[in-house]
């Protein structure tokens, strides 16, 4: 059974739906994903069969491919949020998990490229977890 997944960017200008299933869910710690997300890792869902439908704001979607590499990302031109991107000549749909607004019944398959993880990205499960902002 296929799941329908919906998402949007932070400012709400861009909305999309994904029709179909995801095959892989990776947390990528490579240096390019760290740069492009500004965080410890990217969190991307991958599908070779699902279809992407832009529901609003498609004119605000921009894409960037790093020259000489296969690293690509799409983002909102207004707020910069990560958005779905079609890669490998349209054969692979990559959806940033953080862009989704509907529940996701999947857990990540793996951390990948951990050999490239940030030097502060070690044993993060050991630091305090606060349910809200620090006081
Ligand atoms: Zn936006
Ligand atoms: Zn990466």
Coordinates of C-alpha atoms and ligand atoms in Angstrom, one line a residue:
X1 CA 0.0 0.0 0.0
X2 CA 1.3 3.4 -0.9
X3 CA 1.5 6.2 1.5
X4 CA 0.9 9.8 0.6
X5 CA 3.2 12.2 2.2
X6 CA 2.9 16.0 2.3
X7 CA 5.4 18.7 3.1
X8 CA 6.3 22.4 2.9
X9 CA 9.0 24.9 3.4
X10 CA 9.4 27.0 6.5
X11 CA 7.7 30.1 5.0
X12 CA 4.9 28.1 3.5
X13 CA 5.5 29.4 0.0
X14 CA 6.2 25.9 -1.4
X15 CA 4.0 22.9 -0.7
X16 CA 4.3 19.4 -2.2
X17 CA 3.0 15.9 -2.0
X18 CA 4.8 12.6 -2.6
X19 CA 2.7 9.7 -4.0
X20 CA 4.4 6.4 -3.3
X21 CA 6.8 4.7 -1.0
X22 CA 10.3 5.5 0.1
X23 CA 12.9 2.9 -0.2
X24 CA 15.7 4.3 1.9
X25 CA 16.1 6.8 4.7
X26 CA 19.7 7.9 5.5
X27 CA 21.3 10.3 7.8
X28 CA 24.3 11.5 5.9
X29 CA 27.2 13.0 7.8
X30 CA 29.4 13.8 4.7
X31 CA 31.1 17.2 4.5
X32 CA 28.8 18.4 1.7
X33 CA 25.6 17.5 3.6
X34 CA 27.0 19.2 6.7
X35 CA 27.6 22.4 4.7
X36 CA 24.4 22.3 2.9
X37 CA 22.2 21.7 6.0
X38 CA 24.4 23.7 8.4
X39 CA 24.0 20.8 10.8
X40 CA 25.5 17.5 11.9
X41 CA 23.9 15.5 9.1
X42 CA 21.3 15.6 6.3
X43 CA 18.1 13.4 6.8
X44 CA 16.9 12.3 3.4
X45 CA 14.3 9.9 2.1
X46 CA 15.0 8.2 -1.2
X47 CA 12.6 6.7 -3.8
X48 CA 13.0 5.4 -7.3
X49 CA 9.2 4.9 -7.8
X50 CA 7.4 7.7 -5.9
X51 CA 6.0 10.7 -7.8
X52 CA 6.5 14.3 -6.7
X53 CA 3.6 16.8 -7.1
X54 CA 4.2 20.5 -6.4
X55 CA 1.0 21.8 -4.8
X56 CA 2.0 25.5 -4.6
X57 CA 4.9 27.8 -5.0
X58 CA 6.8 25.7 -7.5
X59 CA 8.2 29.0 -9.0
X60 CA 10.1 29.5 -5.8
X61 CA 12.0 26.2 -6.0
X62 CA 15.6 26.6 -6.8
X63 CA 18.2 23.9 -7.3
X64 CA 21.9 23.8 -6.9
X65 CA 24.3 21.1 -8.1
X66 CA 27.9 21.2 -6.8
X67 CA 30.1 21.3 -9.9
X68 CA 32.1 18.2 -10.5
X69 CA 30.0 16.1 -8.0
X70 CA 26.6 14.5 -7.8
X71 CA 25.7 16.5 -4.8
X72 CA 22.5 18.4 -5.4
X73 CA 19.8 20.1 -3.4
X74 CA 16.6 22.0 -4.0
X75 CA 15.4 24.8 -1.7
X76 CA 12.9 27.6 -1.3
X77 CA 14.1 30.9 -2.9
X78 CA 12.2 32.8 -0.2
X79 CA 13.3 31.0 3.1
X80 CA 16.0 28.7 2.0
X81 CA 14.4 25.5 3.4
X82 CA 15.4 22.2 1.9
X83 CA 12.9 20.8 -0.5
X84 CA 12.5 17.6 -2.6
X85 CA 14.9 17.2 -5.5
X86 CA 14.9 14.9 -8.5
X87 CA 18.3 13.4 -9.1
X88 CA 20.0 10.9 -11.5
X89 CA 18.2 12.4 -14.5
X90 CA 14.9 12.3 -12.6
X91 CA 15.2 8.6 -11.6
X92 CA 15.7 9.2 -7.9
X93 CA 13.5 11.4 -5.7
X94 CA 15.3 12.7 -2.7
X95 CA 13.0 14.2 0.1
X96 CA 14.4 16.0 3.1
X97 CA 12.7 14.3 6.1
X98 CA 12.5 17.6 8.0
X99 CA 10.4 19.1 5.2
X100 CA 7.5 16.7 5.9
X101 CA 4.2 17.8 7.6
X102 CA 2.6 14.4 7.7
X103 CA 3.6 11.5 10.0
X104 CA 6.3 9.2 8.7
X105 CA 6.1 5.5 9.5
X106 CA 9.7 4.9 8.8
X107 CA 12.9 5.1 10.9
X108 CA 16.2 5.9 9.4
X109 CA 18.0 2.9 7.9
X110 CA 21.5 4.1 8.8
X111 CA 23.9 6.9 9.5
X112 CA 26.2 7.1 6.5
X113 CA 29.5 8.7 5.8
X114 CA 30.2 8.7 9.5
X115 CA 34.0 8.8 8.7
X116 CA 33.3 12.4 7.7
X117 CA 31.3 13.4 10.8
X118 CA 31.9 16.7 12.5
X119 CA 34.5 16.7 15.2
X120 CA 31.8 17.7 17.7
X121 CA 29.4 14.9 16.5
X122 CA 30.3 12.1 18.9
X123 CA 28.2 10.3 21.5
X124 CA 25.5 13.0 21.2
X125 CA 23.1 10.7 23.0
X126 CA 25.1 11.4 26.2
X127 CA 24.5 15.1 26.4
X128 CA 21.4 16.4 28.3
X129 CA 18.1 16.3 26.4
X130 CA 15.7 19.2 27.2
X131 CA 12.1 19.0 26.2
X132 CA 12.0 22.8 25.7
X133 CA 14.3 25.8 25.4
X134 CA 17.1 25.9 28.0
X135 CA 16.3 28.2 30.9
Ligands
LIG1 ZN1 9.9 29.0 1.9
LIG2 ZN1 26.0 13.6 2.3

